[in-house]
Coordinates of C-alpha atoms in Angstrom, one line a residue:
Chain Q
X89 CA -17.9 13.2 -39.7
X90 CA -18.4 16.3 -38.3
X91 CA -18.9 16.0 -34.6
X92 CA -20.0 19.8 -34.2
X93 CA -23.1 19.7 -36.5
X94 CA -23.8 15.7 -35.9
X95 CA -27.5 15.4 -34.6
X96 CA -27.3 13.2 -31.6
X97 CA -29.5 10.9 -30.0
X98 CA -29.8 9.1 -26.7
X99 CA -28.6 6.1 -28.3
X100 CA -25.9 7.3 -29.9
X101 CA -24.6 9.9 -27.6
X102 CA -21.0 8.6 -26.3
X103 CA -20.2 7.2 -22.5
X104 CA -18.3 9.6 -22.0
X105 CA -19.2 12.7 -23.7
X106 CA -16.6 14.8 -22.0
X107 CA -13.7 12.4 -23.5
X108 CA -15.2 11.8 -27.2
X109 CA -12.9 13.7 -28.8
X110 CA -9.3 14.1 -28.7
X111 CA -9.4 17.6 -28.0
X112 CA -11.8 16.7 -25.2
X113 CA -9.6 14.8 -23.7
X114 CA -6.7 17.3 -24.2
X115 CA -9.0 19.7 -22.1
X116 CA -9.4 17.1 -19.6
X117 CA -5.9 16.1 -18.5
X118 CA -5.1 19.8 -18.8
X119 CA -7.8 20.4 -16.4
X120 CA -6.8 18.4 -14.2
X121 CA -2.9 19.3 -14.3
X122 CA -4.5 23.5 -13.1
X123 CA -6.1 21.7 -10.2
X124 CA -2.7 20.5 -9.1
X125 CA -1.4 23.7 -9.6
X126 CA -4.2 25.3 -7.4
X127 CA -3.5 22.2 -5.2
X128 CA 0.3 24.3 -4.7
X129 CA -1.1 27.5 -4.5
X130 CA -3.7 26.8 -2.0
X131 CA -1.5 24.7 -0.1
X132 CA 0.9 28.1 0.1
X133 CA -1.7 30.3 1.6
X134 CA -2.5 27.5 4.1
X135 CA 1.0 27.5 5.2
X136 CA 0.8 31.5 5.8
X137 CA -1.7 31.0 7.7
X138 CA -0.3 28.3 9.9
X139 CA 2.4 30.1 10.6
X140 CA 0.7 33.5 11.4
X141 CA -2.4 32.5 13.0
X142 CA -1.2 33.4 16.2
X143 CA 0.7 36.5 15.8
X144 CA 0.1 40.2 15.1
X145 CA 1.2 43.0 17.0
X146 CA 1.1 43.1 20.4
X147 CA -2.4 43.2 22.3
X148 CA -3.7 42.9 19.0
X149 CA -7.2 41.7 20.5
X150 CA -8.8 39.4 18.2
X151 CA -7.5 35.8 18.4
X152 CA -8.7 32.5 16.3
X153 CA -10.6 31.4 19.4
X154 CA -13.0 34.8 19.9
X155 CA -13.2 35.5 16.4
X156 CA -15.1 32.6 14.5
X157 CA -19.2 31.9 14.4
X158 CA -19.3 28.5 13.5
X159 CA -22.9 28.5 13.2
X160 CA -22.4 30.7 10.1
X161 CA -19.1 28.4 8.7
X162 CA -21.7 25.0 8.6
X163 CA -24.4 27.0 6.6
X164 CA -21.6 27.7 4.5
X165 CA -20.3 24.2 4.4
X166 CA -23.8 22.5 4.3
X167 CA -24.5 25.3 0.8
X168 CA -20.7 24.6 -0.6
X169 CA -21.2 20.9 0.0
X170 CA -24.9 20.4 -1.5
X171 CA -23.6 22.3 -5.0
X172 CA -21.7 20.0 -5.6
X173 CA -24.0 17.3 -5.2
X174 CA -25.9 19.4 -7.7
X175 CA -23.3 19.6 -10.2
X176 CA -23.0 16.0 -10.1
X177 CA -26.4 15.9 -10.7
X178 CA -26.2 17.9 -13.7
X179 CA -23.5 15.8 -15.1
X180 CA -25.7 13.1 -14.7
X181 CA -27.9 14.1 -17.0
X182 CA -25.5 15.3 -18.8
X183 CA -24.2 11.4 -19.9
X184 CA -27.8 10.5 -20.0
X185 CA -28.3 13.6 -22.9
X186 CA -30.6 15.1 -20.9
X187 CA -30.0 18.8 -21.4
X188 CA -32.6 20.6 -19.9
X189 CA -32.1 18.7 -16.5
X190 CA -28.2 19.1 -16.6
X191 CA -29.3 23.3 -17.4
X192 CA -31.4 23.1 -14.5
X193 CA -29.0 21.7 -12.2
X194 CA -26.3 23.8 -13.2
X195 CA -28.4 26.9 -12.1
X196 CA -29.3 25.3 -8.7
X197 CA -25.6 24.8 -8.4
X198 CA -24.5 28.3 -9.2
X199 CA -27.8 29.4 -6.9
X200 CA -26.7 27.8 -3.3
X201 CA -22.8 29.0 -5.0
X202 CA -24.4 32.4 -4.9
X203 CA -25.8 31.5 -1.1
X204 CA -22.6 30.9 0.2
X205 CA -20.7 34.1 -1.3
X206 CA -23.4 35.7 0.4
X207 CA -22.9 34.5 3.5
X208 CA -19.2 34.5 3.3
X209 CA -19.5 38.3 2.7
X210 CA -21.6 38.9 5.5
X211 CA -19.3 37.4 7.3
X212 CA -16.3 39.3 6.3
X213 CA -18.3 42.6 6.6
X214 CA -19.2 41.9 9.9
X215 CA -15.4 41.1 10.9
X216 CA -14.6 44.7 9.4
X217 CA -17.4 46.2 11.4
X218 CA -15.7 44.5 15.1
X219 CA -12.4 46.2 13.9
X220 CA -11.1 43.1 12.6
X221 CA -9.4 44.4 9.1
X222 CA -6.9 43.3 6.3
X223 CA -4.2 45.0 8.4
X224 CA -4.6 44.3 11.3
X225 CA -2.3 42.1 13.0
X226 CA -0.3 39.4 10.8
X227 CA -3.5 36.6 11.3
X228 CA -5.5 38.7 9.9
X229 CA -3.8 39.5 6.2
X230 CA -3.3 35.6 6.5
X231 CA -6.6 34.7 7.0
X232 CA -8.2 37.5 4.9
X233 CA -5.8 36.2 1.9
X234 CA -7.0 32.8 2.3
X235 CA -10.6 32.5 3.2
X236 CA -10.6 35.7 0.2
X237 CA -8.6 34.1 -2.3
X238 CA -10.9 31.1 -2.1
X239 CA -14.2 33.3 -2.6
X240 CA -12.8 34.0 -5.0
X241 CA -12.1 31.0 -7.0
X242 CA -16.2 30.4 -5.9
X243 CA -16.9 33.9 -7.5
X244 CA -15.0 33.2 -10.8
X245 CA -17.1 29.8 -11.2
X246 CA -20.4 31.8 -10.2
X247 CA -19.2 33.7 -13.4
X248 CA -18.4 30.7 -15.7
X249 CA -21.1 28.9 -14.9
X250 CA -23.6 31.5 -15.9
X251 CA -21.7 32.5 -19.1
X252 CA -22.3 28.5 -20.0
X253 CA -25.7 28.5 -19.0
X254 CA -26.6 31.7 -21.2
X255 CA -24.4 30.9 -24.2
X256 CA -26.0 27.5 -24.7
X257 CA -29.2 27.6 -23.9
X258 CA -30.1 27.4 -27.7
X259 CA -27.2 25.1 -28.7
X260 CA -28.3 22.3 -26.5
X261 CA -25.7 19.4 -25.9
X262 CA -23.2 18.5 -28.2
X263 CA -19.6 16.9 -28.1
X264 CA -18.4 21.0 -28.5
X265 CA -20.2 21.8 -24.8
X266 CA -19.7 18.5 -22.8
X267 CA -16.5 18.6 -21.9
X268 CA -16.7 22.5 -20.7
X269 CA -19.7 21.5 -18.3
X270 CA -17.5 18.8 -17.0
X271 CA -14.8 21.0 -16.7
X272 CA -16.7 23.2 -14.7
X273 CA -17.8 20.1 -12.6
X274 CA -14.5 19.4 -11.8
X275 CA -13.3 22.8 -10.9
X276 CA -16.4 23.2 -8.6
X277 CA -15.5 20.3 -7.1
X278 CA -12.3 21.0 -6.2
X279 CA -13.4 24.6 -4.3
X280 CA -14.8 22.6 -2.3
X281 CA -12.2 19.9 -1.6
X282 CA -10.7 23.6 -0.6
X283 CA -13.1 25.0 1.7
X284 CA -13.1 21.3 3.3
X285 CA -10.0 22.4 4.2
X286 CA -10.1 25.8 5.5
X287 CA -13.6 25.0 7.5
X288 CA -10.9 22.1 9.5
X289 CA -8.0 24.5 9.8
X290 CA -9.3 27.8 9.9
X291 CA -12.5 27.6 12.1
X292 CA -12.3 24.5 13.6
X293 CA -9.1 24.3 14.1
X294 CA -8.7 28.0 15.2
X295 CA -11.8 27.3 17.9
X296 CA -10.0 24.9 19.3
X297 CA -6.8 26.9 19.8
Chain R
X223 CA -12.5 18.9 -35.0
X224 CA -11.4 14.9 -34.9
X225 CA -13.0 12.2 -36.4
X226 CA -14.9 10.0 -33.9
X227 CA -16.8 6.8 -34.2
X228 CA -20.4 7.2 -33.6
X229 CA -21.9 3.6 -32.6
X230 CA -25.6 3.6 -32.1
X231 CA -26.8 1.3 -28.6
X232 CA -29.2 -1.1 -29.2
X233 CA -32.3 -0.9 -26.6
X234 CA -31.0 -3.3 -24.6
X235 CA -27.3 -2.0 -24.2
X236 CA -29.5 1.5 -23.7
X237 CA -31.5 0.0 -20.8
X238 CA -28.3 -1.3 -19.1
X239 CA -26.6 1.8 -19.3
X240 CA -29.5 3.7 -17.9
X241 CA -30.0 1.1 -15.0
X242 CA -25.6 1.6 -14.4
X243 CA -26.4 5.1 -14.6
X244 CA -29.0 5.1 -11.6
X245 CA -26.6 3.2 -9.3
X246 CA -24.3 5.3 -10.2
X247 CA -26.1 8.3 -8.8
X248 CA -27.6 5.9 -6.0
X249 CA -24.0 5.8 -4.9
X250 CA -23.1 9.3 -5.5
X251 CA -25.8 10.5 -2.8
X252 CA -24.5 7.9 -0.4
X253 CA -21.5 9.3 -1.2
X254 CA -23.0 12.6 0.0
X255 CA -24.8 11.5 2.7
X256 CA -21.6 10.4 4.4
X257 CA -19.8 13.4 3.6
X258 CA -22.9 15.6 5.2
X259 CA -22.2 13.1 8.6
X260 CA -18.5 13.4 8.8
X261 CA -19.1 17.0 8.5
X262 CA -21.6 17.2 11.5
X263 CA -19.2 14.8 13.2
X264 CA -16.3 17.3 12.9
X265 CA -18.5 20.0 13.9
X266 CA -20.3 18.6 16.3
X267 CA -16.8 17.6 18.3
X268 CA -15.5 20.9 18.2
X269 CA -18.3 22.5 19.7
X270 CA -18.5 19.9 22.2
X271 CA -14.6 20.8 23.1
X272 CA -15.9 24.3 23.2
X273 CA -18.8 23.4 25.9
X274 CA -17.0 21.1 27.7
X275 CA -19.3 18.2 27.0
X276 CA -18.1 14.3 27.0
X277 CA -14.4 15.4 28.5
X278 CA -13.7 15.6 24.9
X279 CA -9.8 16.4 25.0
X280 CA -8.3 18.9 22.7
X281 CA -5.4 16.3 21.9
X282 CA -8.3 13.9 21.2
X283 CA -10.6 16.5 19.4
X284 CA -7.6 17.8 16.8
X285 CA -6.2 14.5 15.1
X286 CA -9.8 13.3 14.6
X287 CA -11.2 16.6 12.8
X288 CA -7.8 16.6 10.8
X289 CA -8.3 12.8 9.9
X290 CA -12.1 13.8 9.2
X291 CA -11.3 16.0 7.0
X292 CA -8.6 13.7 4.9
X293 CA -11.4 11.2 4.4
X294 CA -13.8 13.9 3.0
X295 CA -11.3 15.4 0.6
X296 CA -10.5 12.1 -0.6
X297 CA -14.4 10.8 -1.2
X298 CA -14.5 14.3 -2.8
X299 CA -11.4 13.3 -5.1
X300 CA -12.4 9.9 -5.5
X301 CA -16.3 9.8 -6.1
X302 CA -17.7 13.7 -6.9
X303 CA -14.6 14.6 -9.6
X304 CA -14.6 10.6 -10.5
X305 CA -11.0 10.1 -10.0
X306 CA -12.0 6.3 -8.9
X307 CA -13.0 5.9 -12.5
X308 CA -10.8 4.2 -15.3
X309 CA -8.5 6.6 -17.6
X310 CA -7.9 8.7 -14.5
X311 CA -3.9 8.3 -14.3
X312 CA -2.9 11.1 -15.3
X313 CA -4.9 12.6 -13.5
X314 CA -4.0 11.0 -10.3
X315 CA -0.4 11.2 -10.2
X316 CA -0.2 14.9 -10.8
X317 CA -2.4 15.4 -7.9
X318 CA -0.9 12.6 -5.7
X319 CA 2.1 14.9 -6.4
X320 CA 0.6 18.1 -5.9
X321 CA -0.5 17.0 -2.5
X322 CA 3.0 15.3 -1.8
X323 CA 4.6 19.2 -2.2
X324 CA 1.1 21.1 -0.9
X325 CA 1.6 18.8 2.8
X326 CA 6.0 20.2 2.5
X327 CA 4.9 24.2 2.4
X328 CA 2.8 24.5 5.0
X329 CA 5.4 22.0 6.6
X330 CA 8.0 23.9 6.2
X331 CA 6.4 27.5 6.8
X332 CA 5.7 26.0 10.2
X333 CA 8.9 25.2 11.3
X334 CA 11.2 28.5 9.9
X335 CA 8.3 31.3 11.2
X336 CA 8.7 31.1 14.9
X337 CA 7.8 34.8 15.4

C-alpha cells in the first residue's frame, strides 16, 4: 500500500512514526551518524579554544575573567534549554497524531530559538563595541569561532524548522513528514547538548579562571 | 516508497498507549526539571566563587561544574533525543565513539599549544 496517500487514523497511526518505513529508518541512523560527526567537529573548536583561551598578544586587555556577563549566558541557557522541552513536546504529539499541537510546538520551539539568537547577537555586538573583535588577540578568533559556529548550527535549524512548518501546514502528518520533524528534534537537541558545553567551558569556566 | 503493515489498535490497546504516552511526557518534564536545577546549581557555584561566598574553592568549584555538565549532556542524550529507548544501537556506539575521539582533541590541543 501506498504509505504517502494512506489516510491515517489515531488508531492506526504507527509507534513509531519516524521509523515506519525503511527509508525512515535509513534517515534515522544517518541522522544520527552527522551528529557524531558534529560531535568531532565541535569537539575541534573546543580544543582551540582550550588551548588559546589565555593567549593573544601581549597586554591584549580582555581576559576570560573580565569579559563574560553571565546574567546574559543563563537567559540564554534557560531559552536554549526550554526549546527543547518544546520540541519534545511537539514530538509528543507527533506519536499521538496530533498535528496541529506538534505545529504549535514546533513554532514555540523555533520562537525562544529565535530568543536566544537574539540575545547571543546582542551579546556579540556588544563585545565588538568594548573593542573586543575577531582579531583581536588569539582567545578571541577562538572564542568568536566557537560560540559563532554554534549560532550558527541554531540559525540553520531556525531556518529548517520554519521551512517544515510552512511547507506542511496543508499536508498534515503522514509517514512522508514524521521522520523529518524527528529529525529536526534530534538535531535541536543536540545544539543544545552543545551549548551545554560551551556555557561550562566558555563562561563558567572562563569566570573562574 | 516501502510496503508497511498498517495494524489498526483496538480501543483498549489505544487507551494504554495514550496512558504510556502521558508518563512518558510525565517523565520527560522531570527530566527537565532536573536539568533546569543542575543548571542553577552550576551557575549558582560559579557566582558564588566569584563573590566569595561559602569559601567555595576554585579546585572544588571546577570538577563539580565539569561533572554537572556530563550528567546534563548525558540526560540530554539519554531522555530528550531518546537514546535510552530500544533500537538505539547504532545510534549509541557511533556517538559513544564520537565522544571517545571529541574528549582526545581537545586533549591533545592542550598539551602540544603551550604558547
Amino acid at each position: 500500500m501506498d504509505v504517502l496517500n494512506h489516510k491515517f487514523t489515531p488508531e492506526t497511526w504507527p509507534e513509531h512514526p519516524e521509523r515506519a518505513t525503511l527509508e525512515a529508518k535509513n534517515k534515522f541512523v544517518g541522522f544520527w551518524l552527522f551528529l557524531g560527526g558534529e560531535t568531532i567537529l565541535f569537539a575541534t573548536l573546543f580544543a582551540t579554544y582550550l588551548a588559546l583561551r589565555n593567549s593573544g598578544p601581549d597586554g591584549f586587555e580582555h581576559t576570560t575573567q573580565s569579559l563574560y556577563d553571565l546574567k546574559l549566558v543563563l537567559v540564554m541557557t534557560l531559552l536554549l534549554l526550554t526549546s527543547s522541552l518544546t520540541s519534545v513536546y511537539a514530538v509528543y504529539h507527533m506519536r499521538n497524531f496530533n498535528f496541529k499541537k506538534m505545529q504549535i510546538w514546533m513554532s514555540i520551539t523555533a520562537l525562544l530559538g529565535t530568543g536566544f539568537l537574539m540575545v547571543e547577537v546582542y551579546e556579540f555586538v556588544h563585545y565588538v563595541g568594548l573593542g573586543f573583535t575577531f582579531g583581536s588577540s588569539a582567545f578571541a578568533s577562538a572564542f568568536f569561532t566557537l560560540v559563532g559556529t554554534h549560532g550558527l548550527h541554531v540559525a540553520v535549524g531556525l531556518v529548517w524548522i520554519t521551512l517544515l512548518i510552512w511547507r506542511n501546514a496543508k499536508r498534515g502528518l503522514n509517514l512522508y513528514n514524521a521522520t523529518k520533524y524527528y529529525t529536526f528534534s534530534l538535531y535541536w537537541h543536540f545544539i543544545d547538548v552543545v551549548w551545554v558545553f560551551i556555557f561550562t567551558v566558555v563562561y563558567l569556566m572562563g569566570v573562574i579562571g | 516508497m516501502a510496503e508497511i503493515q498498517v495494524t489498526k489498535r483496538t480501543p483498549a490497546q489505544q487507551q494504554l498507549n495514550r496512558k504510556r504516552g502521558k508518563e512518558g511526557m510525565r517523565n520527560q518534564i522531570m527530566m527537565f526539571s532536573l536539568m533546569i536545577f543542575l543548571t542553577l546549581c552550576s551557575f549558582g557555584m560559579v557566582v558564588a566563587y566569584q563573590n566569595d561566598v561559602l569559601g567555595m574553592s576554585g579546585y572544588f568549584v571546577l570538577p563539580m561544574v565539569l561533572l554537572i555538565a556530563a550528567v546534563l549532556v548525558g540526560l540530554q542524550f539519554y531522555y530528550f533525543m531518546h537514546m535510552a529507548e530500544e533500537e538505539h544501537g547504532i545510534p549509541q556506539f557511533f556517538m559513544y565513539t564520537g565522544m571517545i575521539l571529541g574528549g582526545l582533541v581537545p586533549l591533545a590541543m592542550l598539551t602540544i599549544v603551550w604558547w
